[in-house]
Short mmCIF file of C-alpha atoms in Angstrom, two decimals:
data_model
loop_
_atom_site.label_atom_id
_atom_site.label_comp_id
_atom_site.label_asym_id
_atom_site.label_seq_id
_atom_site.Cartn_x
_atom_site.Cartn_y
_atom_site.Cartn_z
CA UNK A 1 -114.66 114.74 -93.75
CA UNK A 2 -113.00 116.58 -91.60
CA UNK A 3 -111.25 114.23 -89.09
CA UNK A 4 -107.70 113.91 -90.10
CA UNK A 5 -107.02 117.76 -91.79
CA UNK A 6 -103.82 119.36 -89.77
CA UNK A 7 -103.98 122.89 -90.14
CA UNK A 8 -101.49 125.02 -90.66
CA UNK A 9 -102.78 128.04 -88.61
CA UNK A 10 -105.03 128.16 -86.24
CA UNK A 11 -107.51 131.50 -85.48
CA UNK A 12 -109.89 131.37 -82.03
CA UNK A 13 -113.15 132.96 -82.62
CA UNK A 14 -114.71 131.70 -79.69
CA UNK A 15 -117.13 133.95 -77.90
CA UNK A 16 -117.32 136.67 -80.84
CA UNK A 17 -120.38 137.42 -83.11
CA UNK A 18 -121.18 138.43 -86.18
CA UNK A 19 -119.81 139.77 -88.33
CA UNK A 20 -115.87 139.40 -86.19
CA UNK A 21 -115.27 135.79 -87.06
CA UNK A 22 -115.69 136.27 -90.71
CA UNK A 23 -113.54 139.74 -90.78
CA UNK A 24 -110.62 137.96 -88.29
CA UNK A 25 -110.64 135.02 -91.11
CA UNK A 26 -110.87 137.47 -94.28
CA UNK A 27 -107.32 139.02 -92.30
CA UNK A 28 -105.82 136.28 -91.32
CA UNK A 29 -106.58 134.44 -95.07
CA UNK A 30 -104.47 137.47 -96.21
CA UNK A 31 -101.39 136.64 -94.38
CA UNK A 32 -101.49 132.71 -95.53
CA UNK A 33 -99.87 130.95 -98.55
CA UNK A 34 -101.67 129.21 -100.98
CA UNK A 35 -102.49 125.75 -100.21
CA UNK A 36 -102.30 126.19 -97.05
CA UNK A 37 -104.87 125.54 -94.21
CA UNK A 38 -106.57 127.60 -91.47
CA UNK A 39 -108.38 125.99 -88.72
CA UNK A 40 -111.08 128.69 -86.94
CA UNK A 41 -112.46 128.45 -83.58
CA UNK A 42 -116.29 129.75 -83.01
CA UNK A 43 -119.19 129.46 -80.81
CA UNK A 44 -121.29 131.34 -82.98
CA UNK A 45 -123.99 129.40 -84.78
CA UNK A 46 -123.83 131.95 -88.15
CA UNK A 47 -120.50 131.29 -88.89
CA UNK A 48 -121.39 127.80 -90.29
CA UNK A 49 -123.37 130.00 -93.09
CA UNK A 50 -120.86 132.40 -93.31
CA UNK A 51 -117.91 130.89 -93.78
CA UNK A 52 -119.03 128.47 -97.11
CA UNK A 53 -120.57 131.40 -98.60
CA UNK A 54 -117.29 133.28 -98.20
CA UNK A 55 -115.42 130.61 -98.86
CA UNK A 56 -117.27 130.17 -101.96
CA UNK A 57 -117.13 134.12 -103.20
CA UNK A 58 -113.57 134.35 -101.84
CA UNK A 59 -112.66 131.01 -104.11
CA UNK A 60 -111.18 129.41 -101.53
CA UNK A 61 -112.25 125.48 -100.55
CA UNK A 62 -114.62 125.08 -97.50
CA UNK A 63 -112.77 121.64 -96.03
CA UNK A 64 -115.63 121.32 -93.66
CA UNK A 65 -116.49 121.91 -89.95
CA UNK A 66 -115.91 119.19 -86.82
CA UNK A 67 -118.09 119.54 -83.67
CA UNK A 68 -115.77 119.87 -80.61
CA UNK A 69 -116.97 120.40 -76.85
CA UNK A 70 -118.86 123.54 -76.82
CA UNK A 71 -117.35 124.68 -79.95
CA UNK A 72 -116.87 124.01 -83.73
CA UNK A 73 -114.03 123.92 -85.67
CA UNK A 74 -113.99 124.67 -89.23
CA UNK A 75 -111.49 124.26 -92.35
CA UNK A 76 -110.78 126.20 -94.94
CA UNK A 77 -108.10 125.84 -97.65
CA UNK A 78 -106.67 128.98 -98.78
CA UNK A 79 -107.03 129.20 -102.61
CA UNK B 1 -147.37 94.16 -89.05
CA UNK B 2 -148.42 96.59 -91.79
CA UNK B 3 -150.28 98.92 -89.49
CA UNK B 4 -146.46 99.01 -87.88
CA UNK B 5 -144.83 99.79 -90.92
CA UNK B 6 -147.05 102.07 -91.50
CA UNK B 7 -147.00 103.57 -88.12
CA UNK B 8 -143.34 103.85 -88.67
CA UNK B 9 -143.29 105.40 -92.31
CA UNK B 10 -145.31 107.63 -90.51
CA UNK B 11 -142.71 108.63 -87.61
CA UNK B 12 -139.85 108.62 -90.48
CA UNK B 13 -141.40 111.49 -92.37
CA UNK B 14 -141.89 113.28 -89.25
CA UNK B 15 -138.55 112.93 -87.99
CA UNK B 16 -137.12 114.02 -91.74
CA UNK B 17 -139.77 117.07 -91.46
CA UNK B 18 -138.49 118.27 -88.02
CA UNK B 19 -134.94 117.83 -89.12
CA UNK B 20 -135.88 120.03 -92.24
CA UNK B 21 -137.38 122.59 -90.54
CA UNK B 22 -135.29 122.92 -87.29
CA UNK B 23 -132.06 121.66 -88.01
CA UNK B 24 -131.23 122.59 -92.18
CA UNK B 25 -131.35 126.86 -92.25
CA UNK B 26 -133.66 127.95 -94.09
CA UNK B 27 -132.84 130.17 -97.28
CA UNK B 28 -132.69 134.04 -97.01
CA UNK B 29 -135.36 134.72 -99.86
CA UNK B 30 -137.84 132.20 -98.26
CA UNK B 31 -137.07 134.27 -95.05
CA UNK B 32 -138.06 137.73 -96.98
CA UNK B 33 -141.17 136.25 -98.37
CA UNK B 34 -142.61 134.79 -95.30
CA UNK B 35 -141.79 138.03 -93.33
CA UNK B 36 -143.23 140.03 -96.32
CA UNK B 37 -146.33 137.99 -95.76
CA UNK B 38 -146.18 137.90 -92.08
CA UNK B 39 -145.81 141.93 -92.01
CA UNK B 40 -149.20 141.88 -93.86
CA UNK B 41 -151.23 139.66 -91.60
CA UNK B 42 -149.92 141.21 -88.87
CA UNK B 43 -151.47 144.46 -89.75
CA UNK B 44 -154.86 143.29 -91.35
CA UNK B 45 -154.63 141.35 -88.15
CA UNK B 46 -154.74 144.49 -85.86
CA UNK B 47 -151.47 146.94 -86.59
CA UNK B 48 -148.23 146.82 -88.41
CA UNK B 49 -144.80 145.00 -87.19
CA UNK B 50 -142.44 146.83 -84.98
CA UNK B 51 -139.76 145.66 -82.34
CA UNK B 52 -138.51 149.09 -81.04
CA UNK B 53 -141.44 150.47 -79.50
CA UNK B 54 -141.97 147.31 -77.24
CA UNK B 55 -138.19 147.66 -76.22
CA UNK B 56 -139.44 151.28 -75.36
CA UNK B 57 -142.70 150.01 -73.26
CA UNK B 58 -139.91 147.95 -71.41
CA UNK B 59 -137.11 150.96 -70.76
CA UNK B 60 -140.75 152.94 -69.24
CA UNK B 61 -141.98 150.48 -67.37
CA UNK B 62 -138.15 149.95 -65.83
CA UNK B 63 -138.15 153.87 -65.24
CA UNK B 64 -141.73 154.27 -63.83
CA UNK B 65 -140.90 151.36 -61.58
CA UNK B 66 -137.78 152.81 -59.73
CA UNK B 67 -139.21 156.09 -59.85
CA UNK B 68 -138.06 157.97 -62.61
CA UNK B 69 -140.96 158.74 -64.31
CA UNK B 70 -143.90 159.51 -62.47
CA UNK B 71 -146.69 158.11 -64.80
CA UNK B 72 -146.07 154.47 -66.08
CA UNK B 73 -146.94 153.18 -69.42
CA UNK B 74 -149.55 151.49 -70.54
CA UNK B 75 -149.03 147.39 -69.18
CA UNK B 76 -146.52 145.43 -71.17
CA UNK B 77 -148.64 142.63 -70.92
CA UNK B 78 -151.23 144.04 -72.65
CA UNK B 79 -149.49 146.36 -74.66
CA UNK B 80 -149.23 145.73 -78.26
CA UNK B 81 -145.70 147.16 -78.95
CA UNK B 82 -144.61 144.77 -75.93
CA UNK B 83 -146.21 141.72 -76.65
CA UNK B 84 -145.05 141.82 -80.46
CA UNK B 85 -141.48 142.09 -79.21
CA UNK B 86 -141.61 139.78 -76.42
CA UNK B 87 -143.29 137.11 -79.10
CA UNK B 88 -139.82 138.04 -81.39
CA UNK B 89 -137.53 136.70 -78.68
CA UNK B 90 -140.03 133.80 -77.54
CA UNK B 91 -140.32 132.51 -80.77
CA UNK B 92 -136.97 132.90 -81.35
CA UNK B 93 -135.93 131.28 -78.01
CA UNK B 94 -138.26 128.14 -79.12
CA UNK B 95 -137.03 128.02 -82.62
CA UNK B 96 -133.24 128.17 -81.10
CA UNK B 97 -134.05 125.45 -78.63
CA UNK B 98 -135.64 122.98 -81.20
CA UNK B 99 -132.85 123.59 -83.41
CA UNK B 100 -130.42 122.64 -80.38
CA UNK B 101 -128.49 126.00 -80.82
CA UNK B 102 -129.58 127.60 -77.98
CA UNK B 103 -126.60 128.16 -75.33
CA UNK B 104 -125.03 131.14 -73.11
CA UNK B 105 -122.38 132.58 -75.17
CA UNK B 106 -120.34 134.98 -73.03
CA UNK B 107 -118.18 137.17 -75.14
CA UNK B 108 -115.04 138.87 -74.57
CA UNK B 109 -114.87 142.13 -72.48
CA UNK B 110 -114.42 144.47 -76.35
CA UNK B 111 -117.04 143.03 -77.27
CA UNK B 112 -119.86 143.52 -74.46
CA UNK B 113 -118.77 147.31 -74.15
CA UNK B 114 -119.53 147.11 -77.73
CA UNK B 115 -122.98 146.01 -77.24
CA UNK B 116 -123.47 148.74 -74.42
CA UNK B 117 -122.45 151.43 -77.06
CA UNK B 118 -124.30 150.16 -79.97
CA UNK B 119 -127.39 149.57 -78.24
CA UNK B 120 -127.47 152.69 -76.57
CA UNK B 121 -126.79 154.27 -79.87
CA UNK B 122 -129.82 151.84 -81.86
CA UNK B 123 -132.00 153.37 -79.20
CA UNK B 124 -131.21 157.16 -79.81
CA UNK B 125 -131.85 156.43 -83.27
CA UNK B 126 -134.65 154.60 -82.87
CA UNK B 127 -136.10 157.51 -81.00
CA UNK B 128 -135.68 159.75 -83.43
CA UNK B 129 -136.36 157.86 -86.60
CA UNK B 130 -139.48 156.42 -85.09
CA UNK B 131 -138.71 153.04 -85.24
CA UNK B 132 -135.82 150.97 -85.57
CA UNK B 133 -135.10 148.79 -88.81
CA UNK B 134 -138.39 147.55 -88.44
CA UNK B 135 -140.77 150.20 -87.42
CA UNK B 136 -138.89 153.44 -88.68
CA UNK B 137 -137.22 151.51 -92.29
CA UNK B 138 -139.14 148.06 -93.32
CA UNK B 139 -143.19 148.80 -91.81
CA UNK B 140 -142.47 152.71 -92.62
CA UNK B 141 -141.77 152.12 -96.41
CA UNK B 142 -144.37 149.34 -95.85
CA UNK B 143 -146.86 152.19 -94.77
CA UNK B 144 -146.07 154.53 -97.47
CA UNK B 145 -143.92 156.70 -95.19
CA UNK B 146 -141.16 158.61 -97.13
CA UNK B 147 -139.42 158.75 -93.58
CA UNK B 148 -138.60 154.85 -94.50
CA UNK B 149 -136.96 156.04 -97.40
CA UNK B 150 -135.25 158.49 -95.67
CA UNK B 151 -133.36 155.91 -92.67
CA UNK B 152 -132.88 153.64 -95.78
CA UNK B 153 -130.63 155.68 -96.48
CA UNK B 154 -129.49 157.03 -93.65
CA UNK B 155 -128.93 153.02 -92.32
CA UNK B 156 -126.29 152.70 -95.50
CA UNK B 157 -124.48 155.76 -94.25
CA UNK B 158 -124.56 154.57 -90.91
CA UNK B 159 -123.36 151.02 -91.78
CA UNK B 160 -120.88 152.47 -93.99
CA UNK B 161 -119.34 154.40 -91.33
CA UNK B 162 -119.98 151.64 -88.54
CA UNK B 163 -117.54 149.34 -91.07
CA UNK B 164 -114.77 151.55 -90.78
CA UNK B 165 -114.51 151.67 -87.22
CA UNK B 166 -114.52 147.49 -87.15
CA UNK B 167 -111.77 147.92 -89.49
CA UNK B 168 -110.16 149.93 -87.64
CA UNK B 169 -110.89 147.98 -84.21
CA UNK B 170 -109.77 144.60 -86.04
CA UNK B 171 -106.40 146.71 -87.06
CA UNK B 172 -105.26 148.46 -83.80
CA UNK B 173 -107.14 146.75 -80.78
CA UNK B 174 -106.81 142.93 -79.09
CA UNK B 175 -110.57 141.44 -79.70
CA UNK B 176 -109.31 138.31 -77.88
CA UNK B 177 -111.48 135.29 -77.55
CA UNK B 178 -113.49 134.09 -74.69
CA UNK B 179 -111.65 130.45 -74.96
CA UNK B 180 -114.42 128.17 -75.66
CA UNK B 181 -118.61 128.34 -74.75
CA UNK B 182 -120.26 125.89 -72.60
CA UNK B 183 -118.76 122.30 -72.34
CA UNK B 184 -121.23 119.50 -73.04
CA UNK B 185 -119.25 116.51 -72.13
CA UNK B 186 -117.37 117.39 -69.13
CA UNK B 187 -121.01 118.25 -67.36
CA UNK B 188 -121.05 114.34 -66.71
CA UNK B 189 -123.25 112.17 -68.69
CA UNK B 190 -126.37 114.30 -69.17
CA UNK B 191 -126.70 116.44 -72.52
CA UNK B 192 -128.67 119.14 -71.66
CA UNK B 193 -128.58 119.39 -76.11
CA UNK B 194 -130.60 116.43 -76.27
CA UNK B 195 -133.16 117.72 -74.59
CA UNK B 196 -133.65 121.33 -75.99
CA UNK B 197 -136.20 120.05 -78.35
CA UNK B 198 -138.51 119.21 -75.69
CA UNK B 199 -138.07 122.19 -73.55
CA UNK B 200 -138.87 123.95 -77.21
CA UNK B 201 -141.42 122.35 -77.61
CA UNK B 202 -143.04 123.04 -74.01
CA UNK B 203 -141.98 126.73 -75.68
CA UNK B 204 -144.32 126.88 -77.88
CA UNK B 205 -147.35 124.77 -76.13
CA UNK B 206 -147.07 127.63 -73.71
CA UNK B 207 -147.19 130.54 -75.76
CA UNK B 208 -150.18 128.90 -77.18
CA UNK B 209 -152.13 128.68 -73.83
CA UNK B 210 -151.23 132.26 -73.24
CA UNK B 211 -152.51 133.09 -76.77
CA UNK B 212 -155.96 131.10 -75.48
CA UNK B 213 -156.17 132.52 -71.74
CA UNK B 214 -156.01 136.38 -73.92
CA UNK B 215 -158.93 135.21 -76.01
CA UNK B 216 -160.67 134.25 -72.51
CA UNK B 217 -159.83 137.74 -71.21
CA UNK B 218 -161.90 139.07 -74.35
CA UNK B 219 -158.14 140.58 -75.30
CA UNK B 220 -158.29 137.68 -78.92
CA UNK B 221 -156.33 140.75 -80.53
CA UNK B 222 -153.12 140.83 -78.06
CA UNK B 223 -153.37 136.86 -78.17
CA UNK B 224 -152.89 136.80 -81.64
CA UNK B 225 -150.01 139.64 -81.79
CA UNK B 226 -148.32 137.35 -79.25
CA UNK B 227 -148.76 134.31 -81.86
CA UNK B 228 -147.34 136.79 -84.55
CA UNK B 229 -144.61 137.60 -83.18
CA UNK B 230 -143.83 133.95 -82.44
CA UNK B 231 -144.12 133.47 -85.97
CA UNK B 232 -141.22 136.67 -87.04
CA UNK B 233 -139.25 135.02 -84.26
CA UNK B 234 -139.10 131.51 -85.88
CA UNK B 235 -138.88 132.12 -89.31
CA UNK B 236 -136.39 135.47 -88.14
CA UNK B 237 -134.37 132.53 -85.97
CA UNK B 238 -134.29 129.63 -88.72
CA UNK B 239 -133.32 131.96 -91.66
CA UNK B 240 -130.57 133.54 -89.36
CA UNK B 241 -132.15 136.61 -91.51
CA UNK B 242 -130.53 139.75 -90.11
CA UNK B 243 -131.13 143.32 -91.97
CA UNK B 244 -127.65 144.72 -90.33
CA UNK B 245 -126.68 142.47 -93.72
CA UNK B 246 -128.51 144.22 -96.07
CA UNK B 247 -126.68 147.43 -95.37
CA UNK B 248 -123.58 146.04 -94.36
CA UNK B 249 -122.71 142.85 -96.47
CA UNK B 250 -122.32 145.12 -100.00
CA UNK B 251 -119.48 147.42 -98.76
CA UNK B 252 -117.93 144.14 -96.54
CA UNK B 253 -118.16 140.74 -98.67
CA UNK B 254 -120.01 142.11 -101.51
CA UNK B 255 -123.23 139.22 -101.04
CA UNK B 256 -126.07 140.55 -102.22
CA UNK B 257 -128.37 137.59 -100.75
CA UNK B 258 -129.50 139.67 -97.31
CA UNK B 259 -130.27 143.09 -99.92
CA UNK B 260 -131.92 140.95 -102.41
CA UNK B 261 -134.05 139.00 -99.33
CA UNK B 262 -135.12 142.35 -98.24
CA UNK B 263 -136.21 143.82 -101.09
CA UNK B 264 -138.19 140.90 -102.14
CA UNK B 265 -139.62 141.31 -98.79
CA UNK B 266 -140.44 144.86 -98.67
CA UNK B 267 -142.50 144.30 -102.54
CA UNK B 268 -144.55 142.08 -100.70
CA UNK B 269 -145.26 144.03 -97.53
CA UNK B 270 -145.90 147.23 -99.73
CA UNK B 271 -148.43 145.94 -101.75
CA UNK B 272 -150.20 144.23 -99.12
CA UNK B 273 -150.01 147.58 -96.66
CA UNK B 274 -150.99 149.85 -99.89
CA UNK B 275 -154.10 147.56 -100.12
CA UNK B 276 -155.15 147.53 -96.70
CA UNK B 277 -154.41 151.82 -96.89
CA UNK B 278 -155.75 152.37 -100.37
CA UNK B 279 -159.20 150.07 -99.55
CA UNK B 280 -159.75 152.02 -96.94
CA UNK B 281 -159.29 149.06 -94.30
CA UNK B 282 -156.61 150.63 -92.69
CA UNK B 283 -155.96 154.31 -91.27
CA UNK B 284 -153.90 156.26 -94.07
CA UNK B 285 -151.56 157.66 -91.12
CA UNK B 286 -150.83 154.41 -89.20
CA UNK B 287 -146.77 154.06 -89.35
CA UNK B 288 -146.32 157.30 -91.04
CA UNK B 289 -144.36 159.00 -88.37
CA UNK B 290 -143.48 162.72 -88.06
CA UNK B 291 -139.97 161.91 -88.35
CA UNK B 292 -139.26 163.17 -92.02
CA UNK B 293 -136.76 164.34 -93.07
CA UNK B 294 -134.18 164.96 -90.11
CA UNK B 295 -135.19 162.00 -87.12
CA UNK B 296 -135.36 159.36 -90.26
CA UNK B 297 -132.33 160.40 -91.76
CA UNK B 298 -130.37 161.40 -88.74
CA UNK B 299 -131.55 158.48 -86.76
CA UNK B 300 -130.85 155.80 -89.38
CA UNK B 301 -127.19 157.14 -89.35
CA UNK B 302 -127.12 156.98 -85.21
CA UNK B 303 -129.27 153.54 -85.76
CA UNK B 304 -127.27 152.41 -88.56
CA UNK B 305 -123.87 152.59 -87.02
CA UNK B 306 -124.98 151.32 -83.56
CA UNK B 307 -125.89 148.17 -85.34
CA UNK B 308 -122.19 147.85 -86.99
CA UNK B 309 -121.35 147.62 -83.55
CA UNK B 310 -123.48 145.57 -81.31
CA UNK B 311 -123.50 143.03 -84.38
CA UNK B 312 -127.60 143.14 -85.00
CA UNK B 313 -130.15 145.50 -85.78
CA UNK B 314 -133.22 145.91 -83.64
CA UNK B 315 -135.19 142.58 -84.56
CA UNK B 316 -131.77 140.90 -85.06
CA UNK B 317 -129.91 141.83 -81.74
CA UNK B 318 -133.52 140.76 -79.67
CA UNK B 319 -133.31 137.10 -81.93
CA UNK B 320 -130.33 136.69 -80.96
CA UNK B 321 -130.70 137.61 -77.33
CA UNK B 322 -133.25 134.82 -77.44
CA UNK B 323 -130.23 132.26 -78.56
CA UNK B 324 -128.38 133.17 -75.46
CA UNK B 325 -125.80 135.58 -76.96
CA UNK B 326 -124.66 137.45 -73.87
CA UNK B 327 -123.29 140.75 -75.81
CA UNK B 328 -126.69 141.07 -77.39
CA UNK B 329 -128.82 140.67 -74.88
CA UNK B 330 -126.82 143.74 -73.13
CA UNK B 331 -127.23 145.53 -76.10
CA UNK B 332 -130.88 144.75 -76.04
CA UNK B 333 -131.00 145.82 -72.54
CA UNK B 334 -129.00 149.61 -73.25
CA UNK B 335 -131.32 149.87 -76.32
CA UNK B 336 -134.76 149.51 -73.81
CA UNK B 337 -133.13 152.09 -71.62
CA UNK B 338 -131.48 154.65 -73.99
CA UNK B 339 -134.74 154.90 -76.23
CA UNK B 340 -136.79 155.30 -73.53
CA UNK B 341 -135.15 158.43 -72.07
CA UNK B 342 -134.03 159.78 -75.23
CA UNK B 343 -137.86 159.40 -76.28
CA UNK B 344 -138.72 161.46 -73.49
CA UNK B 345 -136.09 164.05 -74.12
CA UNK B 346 -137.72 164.65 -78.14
CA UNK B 347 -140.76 164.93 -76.33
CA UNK B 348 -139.82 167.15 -73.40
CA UNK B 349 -139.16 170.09 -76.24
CA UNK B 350 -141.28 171.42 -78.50
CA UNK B 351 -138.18 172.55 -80.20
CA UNK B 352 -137.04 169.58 -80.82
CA UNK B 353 -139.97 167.65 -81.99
CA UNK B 354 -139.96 170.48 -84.66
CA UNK B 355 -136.16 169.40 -86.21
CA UNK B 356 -137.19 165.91 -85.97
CA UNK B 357 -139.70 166.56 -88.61
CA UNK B 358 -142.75 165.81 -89.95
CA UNK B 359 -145.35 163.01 -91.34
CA UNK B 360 -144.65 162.57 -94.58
CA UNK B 361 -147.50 160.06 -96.58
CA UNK B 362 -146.34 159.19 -100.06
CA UNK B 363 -149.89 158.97 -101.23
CA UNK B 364 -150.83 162.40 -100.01
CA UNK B 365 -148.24 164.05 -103.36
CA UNK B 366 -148.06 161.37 -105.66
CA UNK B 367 -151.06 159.32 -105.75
CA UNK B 368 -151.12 155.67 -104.54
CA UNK B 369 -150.19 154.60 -108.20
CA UNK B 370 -147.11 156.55 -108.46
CA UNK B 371 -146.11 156.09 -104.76
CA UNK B 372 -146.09 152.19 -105.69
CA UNK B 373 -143.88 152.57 -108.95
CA UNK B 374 -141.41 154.74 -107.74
CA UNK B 375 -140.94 152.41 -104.36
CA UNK B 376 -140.74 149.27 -106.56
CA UNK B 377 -138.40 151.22 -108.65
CA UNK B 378 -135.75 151.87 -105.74
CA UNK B 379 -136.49 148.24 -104.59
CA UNK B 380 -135.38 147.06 -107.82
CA UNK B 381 -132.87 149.28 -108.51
CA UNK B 382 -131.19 148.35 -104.37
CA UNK B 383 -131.75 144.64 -105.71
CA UNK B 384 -130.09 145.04 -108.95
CA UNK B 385 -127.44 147.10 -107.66
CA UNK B 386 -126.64 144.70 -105.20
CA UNK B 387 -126.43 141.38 -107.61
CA UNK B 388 -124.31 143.81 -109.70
CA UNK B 389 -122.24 144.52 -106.91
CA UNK B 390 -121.56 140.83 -105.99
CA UNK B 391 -120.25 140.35 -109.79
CA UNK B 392 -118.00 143.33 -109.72
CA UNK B 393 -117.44 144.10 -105.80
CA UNK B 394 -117.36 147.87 -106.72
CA UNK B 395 -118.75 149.23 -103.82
CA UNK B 396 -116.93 146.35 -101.06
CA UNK B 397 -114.48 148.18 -98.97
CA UNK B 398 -111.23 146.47 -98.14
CA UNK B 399 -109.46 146.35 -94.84
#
């Protein structure tokens, strides 16, 4: 589902833990547009918990999460 | 043909079983209950959970060894507090490898001197509250101790506080990124993630032998603390359950899942520690620690904001040492050192062994009956508060 999403920022979480990936996103979703798209970077096996539930709370749209080389990216779509 | 088919039905359903278990997380609640009901075997098994006095054992065995101190502990290999600890990062090492998450995550340079700070602070407040979140907050309150009360609350304070420095940090310094963790596909053609599973697997087979050769030794007690502690690690591992997120979540996100886990899994433990206690089955003292009021309360703020930083509480930042997170297995290693020496500080002075208080057993003023309502009553009211919370995000702090 989430092969062909171009985002429209992009934040690099790799190497941080809890709970830094989710605050970095929770800023950086404050500086975005509505509609819009932010692609984060993490190595961190939580955030794939973390970021759907805050998605969810927040009421923006979890777009999904793409397994790279030693990484994930995920998607989220800024409400 | 139909012995085949049957065969592989039979391979299907364990495949779908091991993917259920290993690779879907498991939800918080469960994660509450079965520690709720682990925390209870474990101490009609032979003595109450606890992660921060094996990290202790550890720091004096370290200190004994180069010389230090002159008289060394008791053997962590047959010490209780040790081998419950070293099961929590075993089991959570196995869990991590079966679930093909386990990997070396270095971290960027903020964030290891943050794990050398916060776990040097978790183990001065360990020291003085007695425990960490396990042994001075969850068995404490578990055992009737109104010391666990008191680093309940001290933890929120703590967490609180811890919060606004990350706010701070996130506002005013570079956290940077460490550009990527360990490259599976440009190793060459071998996955070392394919075969986690089986090196997890060899995990556990192990830890089971070792359980076997205790029995052997006539030590079947320490055998089957090492198996418990196994069993926190993998359920701790799979539920991702971390009690940093009970204190922390309701003034950051406002989820109240972690709170509401806990306190589910505190009823449990309660009930099953005030009948072991109550029956007569188990010592009224064990896990009441003379830490009340000032070492619990005190030491839960220290503890509490320690945590914030390192990013996991005492069980939490030894899981996730077992998953290869570099940061936490420093902090893992300043909290073994830092408790041990500030342990023998609080013990080098009468003085202060005084201010860090006094055994404090519930029981002892209110009667067992009373002791049990008014403990279900905060549990409740810290569980309703923090569904509440997650409705009307009154008490989340924004950045």
């Amino acid at each position: 589902m989430a092969e062909e999403i171009k985002p429209d920022e992009t934040l690099d979480c790799r190497g941080l833990s809890c709970p830094m990936p989710l605050l970095k996103t929770k800023k950086a979703v404050g500086k975005m547009k509505s509609g819009q798209i932010l692609e984060i970077l993490g190595t961190d096996p939580g955030t794939k918990n973390d970021l759907p539930g805050f998605a969810n709370k927040a009421g923006h749209t979890y777009l999904g999460e793409k397994d790279d080389e030693g990484f994930t990216r995920f998607y989220l779509k800024i409400k | 043909m139909n012995d085949e088919s049957e065969g592989s039905v039979f391979f299907r359903l364990l495949k779908q079983g091991y993917q259920k278990v290993f690779f879907e997380n498991w939800p918080i609640w469960l994660g509450g209950l079965l520690i709720g009901i682990m925390s209870v075997i474990t101490f009609a098994w032979a003595r109450p959970w606890g992660v921060a006095g094996g990290l202790r054992n550890w720091g004096d065995w370290f200190f004994s060894l180069i010389g230090v101190y002159q008289h060394p502990p008791i053997s962590p290999l047959v010490s209780t507090n040790s081998i419950l600890t070293l099961g929590l990062i075993w089991g959570a090492f196995g869990s991590a490898l079966m679930a093909k998450q386990f990997a070396i995550r270095m971290a960027p340079p903020l964030e290891l001197i943050k794990g050398v700070v916060g776990g040097t602070l978790m183990g001065i407040g360990a020291a003085m509250a007695g425990g960490c979140n396990v042994g001075g907050f969850y068995s404490a309150l578990s055992a009737l101790s109104l010391g666990g009360a008191a680093m309940m609350a001290g933890l929120f304070v703590g967490a609180y506080l811890g919060l606004r420095y990350i706010y701070w940090e996130l506002e005013h310094l570079p956290t940077g990124s460490s550009g990527g963790g360990r490259s599976a596909k440009s190793e060459g053609a071998f996955n070392w993630l394919n075969i986690e599973p089986y090196i997890g697997a060899a995990v556990f087979l192990f830890a089971i032998i070792c359980a076997s050769l205790y029995a052997r030794q006539s030590l079947t007690k320490i055998g089957g603390l090492l198996l418990c502690g196994i069993a926190f690690g993998v359920i701790i591992q799979r539920c991702r359950f971390c009690f940093v997120r009970g204190f922390r979540d309701p003034f950051m996100t406002g989820e109240g899942e972690v709170p509401r886990g806990i306190a589910i899994s505190l009823m449990i433990s309660i009930l099953g520690f005030a009948a072991l206690k109550w029956t007569g089955l188990r010592g009224e003292q064990v896990y009441v620690t003379q830490t009340f009021w000032f070492g619990s309360l005190a030491g839960g703020i220290v503890f509490g904001f320690g945590m914030l930083l390192a990013g996991g509480c005492g069980s939490g930042s030894v899981w996730r040492a077992g998953e290869g997170q570099v940061k936490l297995i420093i902090a893992v290693v300043c909290f073994c050192l830092s408790t041990s020496l500030f342990k023998t500080l609080i013990n080098a002075s009468e003085g202060f062994k005084a201010l860090i208080g006094k055994a404090v057993f519930m029981p002892y003023y209110l009667t067992y009956k009373w002791t049990l309502v008014i403990l279900f009553l905060i549990l409740c009211a810290y569980y309703l508060l923090a569904t509440w919370n997650e409705e009307t995000d009154k008490f989340t702090v924004e950045m």
